Coordinates of C-alpha atoms in Angstrom, one line a residue:
Chain A
X1 CA 336.1 86.2 190.6
X2 CA 338.2 83.2 190.2
X3 CA 336.9 80.4 187.9
X4 CA 337.1 76.6 188.8
X5 CA 340.5 75.8 187.1
X6 CA 340.9 72.3 185.8
X7 CA 343.1 70.9 187.8
X8 CA 340.1 71.5 190.4
X9 CA 337.1 69.9 188.2
X10 CA 339.7 66.5 187.8
X11 CA 339.7 66.6 191.2
X12 CA 336.1 67.4 192.0
X13 CA 335.0 64.4 189.9
X14 CA 337.5 61.9 190.7
X15 CA 336.8 62.2 194.6
X16 CA 333.1 62.1 193.8
X17 CA 333.6 59.3 192.0
X18 CA 336.0 57.9 195.0
X19 CA 333.0 58.8 197.1
X20 CA 330.4 56.6 195.2
X21 CA 332.8 53.6 194.8
X22 CA 333.8 53.8 198.7
X23 CA 329.4 54.0 199.2
X24 CA 328.8 51.2 196.9
X25 CA 326.5 53.2 194.5
X26 CA 325.5 52.6 191.0
X27 CA 328.1 53.9 188.0
X28 CA 328.1 57.6 188.4
X29 CA 328.2 60.5 185.8
X30 CA 330.0 64.0 187.4
X31 CA 329.6 67.2 185.5
X32 CA 331.2 70.5 186.7
X33 CA 329.9 73.8 184.8
X34 CA 331.5 77.4 185.4
X35 CA 329.8 80.3 186.4
X36 CA 328.1 81.0 183.1
X37 CA 326.8 77.2 183.5
X38 CA 329.3 76.5 180.9
X39 CA 330.9 72.9 180.7
X40 CA 334.6 72.7 182.2
X41 CA 334.7 68.9 182.8
X42 CA 332.9 65.9 182.7
X43 CA 333.2 62.1 183.0
X44 CA 330.3 58.9 183.2
X45 CA 331.7 55.8 184.7
X46 CA 331.8 52.5 182.9
X47 CA 328.4 50.9 183.0
X48 CA 326.2 54.0 183.4
X49 CA 323.7 54.5 180.4
X50 CA 324.1 56.5 177.8
X51 CA 322.0 59.5 178.6
X52 CA 323.7 60.3 182.0
X53 CA 325.4 63.4 180.5
X54 CA 322.1 65.1 180.0
X55 CA 320.7 64.4 183.5
X56 CA 324.2 65.6 185.2
X57 CA 324.5 68.5 183.4
X58 CA 320.2 69.2 183.9
X59 CA 320.7 69.2 187.6
X60 CA 324.0 71.7 187.7
X61 CA 322.9 74.3 185.1
X62 CA 319.3 74.6 186.4
X63 CA 321.4 75.3 189.5
X64 CA 323.7 77.6 188.2
X65 CA 321.3 79.8 186.3
X66 CA 319.1 80.0 189.1
X67 CA 321.4 80.2 191.6
X68 CA 319.1 77.6 193.3
X69 CA 320.8 74.3 194.4
X70 CA 319.0 71.0 193.8
X71 CA 317.3 70.5 197.0
X72 CA 316.0 74.0 196.7
X73 CA 314.4 73.6 193.5
X74 CA 312.9 70.2 194.5
X75 CA 311.2 71.9 197.2
X76 CA 309.9 74.4 195.0
X77 CA 308.6 71.6 192.6
X78 CA 306.9 69.9 195.1
X79 CA 305.1 73.5 196.2
X80 CA 304.6 74.7 192.9
X81 CA 305.6 71.8 189.9
X82 CA 304.2 73.9 186.9
X83 CA 306.6 76.5 187.7
X84 CA 309.7 74.5 187.4
X85 CA 307.9 72.8 184.4
X86 CA 308.1 75.9 183.1
X87 CA 311.3 77.1 184.0
X88 CA 312.4 73.9 182.2
X89 CA 311.0 74.9 179.3
X90 CA 312.8 78.3 179.6
X91 CA 315.8 77.1 179.4
X92 CA 315.5 74.7 176.1
X93 CA 314.5 71.6 178.8
X94 CA 318.0 71.6 180.5
X95 CA 316.4 72.1 183.7
X96 CA 316.6 68.9 186.4
X97 CA 315.0 69.7 189.5
X98 CA 316.5 67.2 192.1
X99 CA 319.2 66.9 194.6
X100 CA 322.6 66.0 192.6
X101 CA 322.6 69.8 191.3
X102 CA 325.1 71.6 193.8
X103 CA 326.3 75.3 193.7
X104 CA 330.5 75.4 194.4
X105 CA 331.2 78.3 196.1
X106 CA 334.6 80.1 196.8
X107 CA 335.9 81.1 200.3
X108 CA 334.3 84.3 200.2
X109 CA 331.1 82.9 199.3
X110 CA 330.8 83.3 195.8
X111 CA 329.2 81.3 193.2
X112 CA 331.7 79.8 190.9
X113 CA 330.1 77.0 189.2
X114 CA 328.0 73.8 190.0
X115 CA 328.3 70.1 190.4
X116 CA 326.2 67.6 188.8
X117 CA 325.8 64.2 190.0
X118 CA 323.8 61.4 188.7
X119 CA 323.6 57.5 188.4
X120 CA 322.1 56.5 191.8
X121 CA 319.2 57.8 193.9
X122 CA 319.4 61.3 194.1
X123 CA 320.2 62.1 197.5
X124 CA 323.5 59.5 197.5
X125 CA 324.4 61.5 194.2
X126 CA 324.1 64.4 196.7
X127 CA 326.5 63.3 198.9
X128 CA 329.3 62.1 197.1
X129 CA 329.2 65.1 194.9
X130 CA 329.8 67.3 198.4
X131 CA 332.9 65.1 199.1
X132 CA 334.2 66.0 195.6
X133 CA 334.2 69.5 196.2
X134 CA 335.1 69.6 199.7
X135 CA 338.5 67.5 198.7
X136 CA 338.9 70.4 196.1
X137 CA 339.3 72.9 198.9
X138 CA 335.8 74.5 198.2
X139 CA 332.6 74.7 199.4
X140 CA 329.0 73.3 198.2
X141 CA 325.3 74.3 198.8
X142 CA 323.3 71.0 197.8
Chain B
X1 CA 329.1 44.2 173.3
X2 CA 327.1 43.0 170.1
X3 CA 324.5 45.2 168.5
X4 CA 320.5 43.7 168.0
X5 CA 321.2 42.7 164.2
X6 CA 318.9 43.7 161.3
X7 CA 317.5 39.8 161.2
X8 CA 316.6 40.2 164.6
X9 CA 315.2 43.3 164.6
X10 CA 313.0 42.4 161.9
X11 CA 311.8 39.0 163.8
X12 CA 311.0 41.3 166.8
X13 CA 309.2 43.3 164.9
X14 CA 307.2 40.5 163.2
X15 CA 306.6 38.6 166.5
X16 CA 305.5 41.6 168.4
X17 CA 303.0 42.3 165.9
X18 CA 302.4 38.5 165.4
X19 CA 301.3 38.6 169.2
X20 CA 299.2 41.4 168.7
X21 CA 297.3 40.5 166.2
X22 CA 297.0 37.0 168.3
X23 CA 295.6 39.2 171.3
X24 CA 293.2 41.1 168.7
X25 CA 295.0 44.4 169.8
X26 CA 294.1 47.5 167.6
X27 CA 297.1 48.0 164.9
X28 CA 300.5 48.5 166.9
X29 CA 303.8 50.3 166.0
X30 CA 307.1 48.8 166.5
X31 CA 310.4 50.3 166.9
X32 CA 314.0 49.2 167.4
X33 CA 316.7 51.3 168.7
X34 CA 320.7 50.5 169.3
X35 CA 322.5 50.6 172.9
X36 CA 323.1 54.4 172.3
X37 CA 319.4 54.5 171.3
X38 CA 319.4 54.9 167.5
X39 CA 316.8 53.5 165.1
X40 CA 317.4 50.4 163.7
X41 CA 314.1 49.1 162.0
X42 CA 310.5 50.4 162.8
X43 CA 307.2 49.2 161.3
X44 CA 303.7 51.0 161.5
X45 CA 300.5 48.3 160.6
X46 CA 297.9 49.1 158.5
X47 CA 295.0 51.4 160.2
X48 CA 297.4 52.9 163.2
X49 CA 297.7 56.4 163.5
X50 CA 300.3 58.5 161.8
X51 CA 302.2 59.9 164.7
X52 CA 302.6 56.5 166.1
X53 CA 306.4 56.6 165.5
X54 CA 307.3 59.3 167.8
X55 CA 305.4 57.7 170.8
X56 CA 306.9 54.2 170.0
X57 CA 310.4 55.9 169.6
X58 CA 309.7 57.7 173.0
X59 CA 308.9 54.9 174.9
X60 CA 311.9 53.3 174.0
X61 CA 314.4 56.1 173.5
X62 CA 313.9 57.3 177.5
X63 CA 314.5 53.8 178.5
X64 CA 317.6 53.1 176.8
X65 CA 319.3 56.7 177.6
X66 CA 318.1 56.3 181.2
X67 CA 318.5 52.4 181.3
X68 CA 315.1 52.3 182.8
X69 CA 312.3 50.3 181.3
X70 CA 308.6 51.7 181.0
X71 CA 307.0 50.8 183.8
X72 CA 310.1 51.8 186.2
X73 CA 310.0 55.2 184.4
X74 CA 305.9 55.1 185.0
X75 CA 306.4 54.6 188.5
X76 CA 308.9 57.5 188.8
X77 CA 306.3 59.8 187.4
X78 CA 303.4 58.5 189.3
X79 CA 305.8 59.3 192.6
X80 CA 307.9 62.5 191.1
X81 CA 306.2 63.6 187.9
X82 CA 308.0 67.0 187.6
X83 CA 311.4 64.4 187.6
X84 CA 309.8 62.5 184.6
X85 CA 308.5 65.8 183.0
X86 CA 312.2 67.2 183.0
X87 CA 313.7 64.2 182.0
X88 CA 311.4 64.7 178.5
X89 CA 312.8 67.8 178.3
X90 CA 316.3 67.3 179.1
X91 CA 315.7 64.7 175.8
X92 CA 314.4 67.1 173.7
X93 CA 310.9 65.6 174.2
X94 CA 311.6 61.9 173.3
X95 CA 310.9 60.3 176.3
X96 CA 307.1 59.0 176.9
X97 CA 307.7 57.0 180.3
X98 CA 305.0 54.3 180.1
X99 CA 304.8 50.6 180.0
X100 CA 306.1 49.5 176.2
X101 CA 309.3 50.8 176.2
X102 CA 311.4 47.6 177.2
X103 CA 315.2 47.1 178.0
X104 CA 316.9 44.4 175.3
X105 CA 319.7 42.1 177.2
X106 CA 321.8 39.5 175.6
X107 CA 322.5 36.6 177.1
X108 CA 325.1 38.2 179.8
X109 CA 322.8 40.6 180.5
X110 CA 323.7 43.5 178.7
X111 CA 321.7 45.8 177.5
X112 CA 322.1 45.8 173.6
X113 CA 319.2 48.0 172.9
X114 CA 315.3 48.6 173.1
X115 CA 312.1 48.3 171.5
X116 CA 308.9 50.4 171.6
X117 CA 305.5 49.2 171.1
X118 CA 302.3 51.4 170.8
X119 CA 298.9 51.2 169.6
X120 CA 296.8 49.3 172.2
X121 CA 296.9 49.5 175.8
X122 CA 300.4 50.2 177.1
X123 CA 300.2 47.0 179.7
X124 CA 299.1 44.8 176.0
X125 CA 302.0 47.0 174.2
X126 CA 304.2 45.9 177.0
X127 CA 303.0 42.1 176.6
X128 CA 303.0 42.0 172.7
X129 CA 306.7 43.1 172.6
X130 CA 308.0 41.0 175.2
X131 CA 306.7 38.0 173.5
X132 CA 309.0 39.7 170.0
X133 CA 311.8 40.0 171.9
X134 CA 311.7 36.6 173.2
X135 CA 311.1 35.1 169.8
X136 CA 314.3 37.3 168.6
X137 CA 316.5 34.7 171.4
X138 CA 316.7 38.2 173.7
X139 CA 315.3 38.8 176.8
X140 CA 313.2 42.2 177.3
X141 CA 312.9 44.1 180.6
X142 CA 309.5 46.3 180.5
Chain C
X1 CA 332.2 45.6 170.4
X2 CA 334.0 47.5 173.0
X3 CA 333.4 50.7 174.0
X4 CA 335.9 53.4 175.2
X5 CA 336.6 52.8 179.0
X6 CA 337.1 55.8 181.3
X7 CA 340.5 55.3 181.4
X8 CA 341.1 55.4 178.0
X9 CA 339.2 58.4 177.4
X10 CA 341.0 59.9 180.3
X11 CA 344.0 59.1 178.9
X12 CA 343.1 60.6 175.7
X13 CA 342.2 63.8 176.9
X14 CA 345.1 64.3 179.0
X15 CA 347.7 63.0 176.2
X16 CA 345.9 65.7 173.8
X17 CA 346.3 68.1 176.6
X18 CA 349.9 67.6 176.7
X19 CA 350.5 67.5 173.4
X20 CA 348.4 70.9 172.7
X21 CA 351.3 71.9 175.1
X22 CA 354.4 70.8 174.0
X23 CA 353.4 72.3 170.6
X24 CA 352.7 75.8 171.9
X25 CA 349.1 75.5 171.1
X26 CA 346.3 78.0 172.4
X27 CA 344.0 76.2 175.2
X28 CA 342.8 73.3 174.2
X29 CA 339.0 71.3 174.4
X30 CA 338.5 67.8 174.3
X31 CA 335.3 65.6 174.2
X32 CA 335.5 61.7 174.3
X33 CA 332.3 60.3 172.6
X34 CA 331.1 56.2 172.7
X35 CA 329.9 54.7 169.2
X36 CA 326.4 56.0 169.8
X37 CA 327.8 59.7 169.9
X38 CA 327.3 60.3 173.8
X39 CA 329.3 61.8 175.9
X40 CA 332.0 59.8 178.0
X41 CA 334.5 62.3 179.0
X42 CA 335.4 65.9 178.5
X43 CA 337.8 68.5 179.5
X44 CA 338.2 72.5 178.7
X45 CA 341.3 73.7 179.3
X46 CA 341.9 77.0 181.3
X47 CA 341.9 80.0 179.4
X48 CA 339.8 78.5 176.5
X49 CA 336.5 80.4 175.5
X50 CA 333.0 79.0 177.3
X51 CA 331.6 77.8 174.4
X52 CA 334.1 75.5 173.7
X53 CA 332.4 72.4 174.8
X54 CA 329.4 72.7 172.3
X55 CA 332.4 72.9 169.5
X56 CA 334.5 70.1 170.0
X57 CA 330.8 68.1 170.7
X58 CA 329.6 69.2 166.9
X59 CA 333.5 67.8 165.9
X60 CA 333.2 64.4 167.0
X61 CA 328.9 63.9 167.1
X62 CA 329.0 64.8 163.1
X63 CA 331.8 62.1 162.7
X64 CA 329.9 59.6 164.5
X65 CA 326.7 59.8 163.4
X66 CA 327.8 59.9 159.9
X67 CA 331.0 57.7 160.0
X68 CA 333.3 60.3 158.9
X69 CA 336.0 62.1 160.3
X70 CA 336.4 65.9 160.2
X71 CA 338.8 66.1 157.4
X72 CA 336.2 64.1 154.9
X73 CA 333.2 65.9 156.4
X74 CA 334.9 69.5 155.1
X75 CA 336.0 68.0 151.5
X76 CA 331.8 67.1 151.6
X77 CA 331.3 70.6 152.3
X78 CA 333.9 72.5 150.1
X79 CA 331.7 70.2 147.3
X80 CA 328.5 70.5 148.5
X81 CA 327.9 73.1 151.1
X82 CA 324.3 73.0 151.2
X83 CA 324.2 69.2 152.1
X84 CA 326.7 69.6 155.3
X85 CA 324.3 72.6 156.1
X86 CA 321.3 70.1 155.7
X87 CA 323.0 67.3 157.7
X88 CA 323.9 70.0 160.6
X89 CA 320.0 70.9 160.7
X90 CA 319.0 67.1 160.7
X91 CA 321.3 66.5 163.9
X92 CA 319.9 70.0 165.6
X93 CA 322.8 71.9 164.8
X94 CA 325.5 69.4 166.3
X95 CA 327.7 69.0 163.3
X96 CA 330.7 71.1 162.8
X97 CA 332.6 69.6 159.7
X98 CA 336.6 70.6 159.9
X99 CA 339.4 68.6 161.2
X100 CA 339.7 67.8 164.7
X101 CA 336.8 65.5 164.9
X102 CA 338.4 61.8 164.9
X103 CA 336.9 58.6 165.0
X104 CA 338.2 56.2 167.5
X105 CA 338.7 52.7 166.0
X106 CA 339.3 49.4 168.1
X107 CA 342.3 46.9 166.8
X108 CA 339.9 45.3 164.9
X109 CA 339.3 48.5 162.8
X110 CA 335.5 48.9 164.7
X111 CA 334.7 52.7 165.0
X112 CA 334.1 52.9 169.0
X113 CA 333.6 56.4 169.4
X114 CA 335.2 59.4 168.4
X115 CA 337.1 62.2 169.4
X116 CA 336.5 66.4 169.2
X117 CA 339.3 68.7 169.7
X118 CA 338.8 72.2 169.7
X119 CA 341.0 75.6 170.5
X120 CA 343.6 76.2 168.0
X121 CA 343.5 75.4 164.2
X122 CA 341.6 72.7 163.2
X123 CA 344.9 71.1 161.4
X124 CA 346.6 71.4 165.1
X125 CA 343.6 70.0 166.4
X126 CA 343.7 66.7 164.8
X127 CA 347.5 66.5 165.2
X128 CA 346.9 66.8 168.9
X129 CA 344.0 64.3 169.4
X130 CA 345.9 61.9 167.0
X131 CA 348.3 61.9 169.5
X132 CA 345.8 61.5 172.2
X133 CA 344.2 58.8 170.9
X134 CA 346.8 56.6 169.9
X135 CA 348.3 57.3 173.3
X136 CA 345.6 55.1 174.8
X137 CA 346.3 52.2 172.2
X138 CA 343.8 53.2 169.6
X139 CA 343.6 54.2 166.5
X140 CA 342.4 57.6 165.1
X141 CA 340.9 58.2 161.6
X142 CA 341.0 62.1 161.2
Chain D
X1 CA 293.7 57.7 148.3
X2 CA 295.1 54.3 148.7
X3 CA 298.7 54.8 151.2
X4 CA 301.6 52.4 151.3
X5 CA 300.5 49.6 153.3
X6 CA 303.0 47.8 155.6
X7 CA 303.2 45.0 153.5
X8 CA 304.7 47.5 150.4
X9 CA 306.6 49.4 152.5
X10 CA 308.7 46.0 153.7
X11 CA 308.6 45.1 150.2
X12 CA 310.3 48.4 148.9
X13 CA 312.6 48.0 151.9
X14 CA 313.4 44.4 151.1
X15 CA 314.0 44.6 147.5
X16 CA 316.3 48.4 147.7
X17 CA 318.7 46.5 150.1
X18 CA 319.0 43.5 148.1
X19 CA 319.8 46.0 145.3
X20 CA 322.2 47.4 147.0
X21 CA 323.9 44.3 148.1
X22 CA 323.9 43.4 143.9
X23 CA 325.7 46.5 143.6
X24 CA 328.2 46.0 146.0
X25 CA 326.8 49.2 148.1
X26 CA 328.0 50.2 151.6
X27 CA 325.3 49.5 154.3
X28 CA 321.8 50.8 153.3
X29 CA 319.3 52.1 155.2
X30 CA 315.9 52.6 153.9
X31 CA 312.9 54.5 155.2
X32 CA 309.4 54.9 153.7
X33 CA 307.1 57.5 154.7
X34 CA 303.2 58.1 154.0
X35 CA 301.6 60.7 152.0
X36 CA 301.5 63.2 155.2
X37 CA 305.4 62.5 155.7
X38 CA 305.2 60.2 158.8
X39 CA 307.4 57.2 159.1
X40 CA 305.7 53.9 158.1
X41 CA 308.6 51.8 158.0
X42 CA 312.3 51.6 158.4
X43 CA 315.9 49.1 158.4
X44 CA 319.3 50.2 158.8
X45 CA 321.4 47.5 157.9
X46 CA 324.3 46.1 160.1
X47 CA 327.4 48.1 159.6
X48 CA 325.8 51.3 159.1
X49 CA 326.3 54.3 160.8
X50 CA 323.9 54.9 163.9
X51 CA 323.0 58.6 162.4
X52 CA 322.0 57.2 159.2
X53 CA 317.4 56.8 160.0
X54 CA 318.0 61.0 160.2
X55 CA 319.5 60.9 156.6
X56 CA 317.2 58.8 155.2
X57 CA 314.2 60.3 156.8
X58 CA 315.8 64.4 155.9
X59 CA 315.8 63.0 151.9
X60 CA 312.2 61.5 152.1
X61 CA 310.9 64.3 154.2
X62 CA 311.8 66.9 152.2
X63 CA 310.8 65.4 149.1
X64 CA 307.1 64.6 150.1
X65 CA 306.5 68.1 151.9
X66 CA 307.4 70.1 148.9
X67 CA 306.3 67.5 146.2
X68 CA 309.8 67.6 144.7
X69 CA 312.1 64.6 144.7
X70 CA 315.8 65.0 145.8
X71 CA 317.4 65.6 142.4
X72 CA 315.0 68.5 141.9
X73 CA 316.0 69.9 145.2
X74 CA 319.4 69.6 144.7
X75 CA 318.8 71.2 141.5
X76 CA 317.4 74.2 143.3
X77 CA 320.0 74.2 145.8
X78 CA 322.7 74.5 143.1
X79 CA 320.8 77.2 141.7
X80 CA 319.8 78.9 145.0
X81 CA 321.6 77.7 147.9
X82 CA 320.4 79.7 150.7
X83 CA 316.7 79.0 149.8
X84 CA 317.2 75.5 150.4
X85 CA 318.9 75.8 153.7
X86 CA 315.8 78.0 154.3
X87 CA 313.1 75.3 153.9
X88 CA 315.4 72.9 155.8
X89 CA 315.1 75.7 158.7
X90 CA 311.4 75.7 157.6
X91 CA 311.1 72.2 158.8
X92 CA 312.9 71.9 162.0
X93 CA 316.1 70.6 160.1
X94 CA 314.0 67.8 158.1
X95 CA 315.5 68.2 155.0
X96 CA 318.4 67.0 153.2
X97 CA 318.4 67.9 149.2
X98 CA 320.3 65.3 147.5
X99 CA 319.3 62.5 145.6
X100 CA 317.7 59.1 147.3
X101 CA 315.0 60.8 148.2
X102 CA 312.1 59.7 145.9
X103 CA 308.4 60.3 145.2
X104 CA 305.9 57.1 145.4
X105 CA 303.4 57.6 143.0
X106 CA 300.4 54.9 142.6
X107 CA 299.2 53.6 138.7
X108 CA 297.3 56.8 138.6
X109 CA 300.0 59.4 139.3
X110 CA 299.2 60.6 142.8
X111 CA 301.8 60.9 145.5
X112 CA 301.3 58.3 148.1
X113 CA 304.2 58.7 149.6
X114 CA 308.4 58.7 149.9
X115 CA 311.2 56.7 150.3
X116 CA 314.7 58.3 151.3
X117 CA 318.0 55.8 151.1
X118 CA 321.4 56.5 152.4
X119 CA 324.5 55.0 152.7
X120 CA 326.4 54.8 149.1
X121 CA 326.5 57.6 146.9
X122 CA 323.7 59.6 146.6
X123 CA 323.1 58.4 143.2
X124 CA 323.7 55.0 143.9
X125 CA 321.1 55.2 147.0
X126 CA 318.8 56.6 144.6
X127 CA 319.2 53.6 142.1
X128 CA 318.6 51.0 144.9
X129 CA 315.8 52.7 145.7
X130 CA 314.0 53.1 142.4
X131 CA 314.1 49.2 142.0
X132 CA 312.5 48.6 145.5
X133 CA 309.4 50.9 144.4
X134 CA 309.5 49.1 141.2
X135 CA 309.3 45.7 142.7
X136 CA 306.4 46.5 144.9
X137 CA 304.3 47.3 142.0
X138 CA 304.6 51.5 142.2
X139 CA 306.5 54.1 140.4
X140 CA 309.2 56.2 142.1
X141 CA 309.9 59.6 141.1
X142 CA 313.6 60.6 142.1

């Protein structure tokens, strides 16, 4: 199956940040992971806190590793928090179960990676990320 | 942007401990981190438990990495505890989300580091730390 | 002191990859860290192995945390390998002591971050990265 | 047995840094650990690299945990490097086996803690630290 190319990853990030600016959000940070959960591209806007890479990565990593977007992870956490806490442990701390972790699908519906957005509220992070993914001609599941 | 100098870090610690003594607090431990979250200075008062460095560090580290003072982290933990638990995981256990983790700002409002105070109640830790930061000519966000 | 802006980080990466293409190198991966060692931007070229983020990060992270570019770390490893091995341990495995980890300096000679390049031979990684840094109007110490 | 008091720790650090300035060394970082290996005090001079706390800590921690000063650890590493590498692993990466990790002894010869100095060459780090320890009325074993 096709992976997210460097060009598309760059577009996803650029368009996500542009949407964030249009929405007047706080500085965002956006990561793109491939289908194996490995970092493909990342950008942290000026003014964002230094630790934002880790949060963006945690949102996207949990999504791709579990096959569950951030909203679904949050719903699970609300019902059974010790499970999501255990999942965080199982993945070496690298899972942040809130909106902004978005699965990326190709035209056939295959998961080809994930995007993690952080910096504003989770819902705003998610909204900006969905626009970025769609601008790259792909579908997102947030 | 300027970092917290060794002189200022020493003043922050000295004045925080002095305030603690004036308030009759238990022995305090105070850490100063730079804007990247790296340890600049630390002191553990005689009689404090041996593990207090880690608690002070955790309070300050979470603050600077997230750009959120301890009180804000605690408010988030009260509303969505699994999120702060995940954040602790993402940062290798180095996040303690309660008052006493104080962002340090320069005159222009830029975050130039963080202070972590521990040893008494969180509220008292925070009060002593704010005095120490202001005595060094800086502003604190607790 | 000023940090590497998102614009400059993007330029560093773009120009490093362009140099790599001009030199006919294997697909490169380039990370930009700020002065505290935190990830600012990253890109992995199509065709690069999935684990290249960690190598690029390790080259840059060791450089900024120690204040020693990759070539200097390698010289130290050649003379006293158990020291660099211990340093890798102290930083949680995040240190890769070979050329390609480049300190980034501003006009005044202050270290404002680091770049990590990986994908081809270390010497070629370093050469491409130096071009990228200079194209962004900054100086590199490799 | 008596521990290193906060006053003495402060003196050790102050006098070590003063000696470093007198010797014209690069900016130093000095940590004082108690007999259990827990951080008592620390200071990083302006201009030192951000990761120096970890190096200073690693030097002192290995010393107190093994009961072996840095020079002895280095001698062991030279003869059997895989042993010291294993020891680094056993202590979670927190052992740096070179001069500058100094055991602190009281008048009766009991080990009451350790000092870790880093920033210049290991031998210079050690020399400055020994002066700091003696200035506090204690003995050092480097």
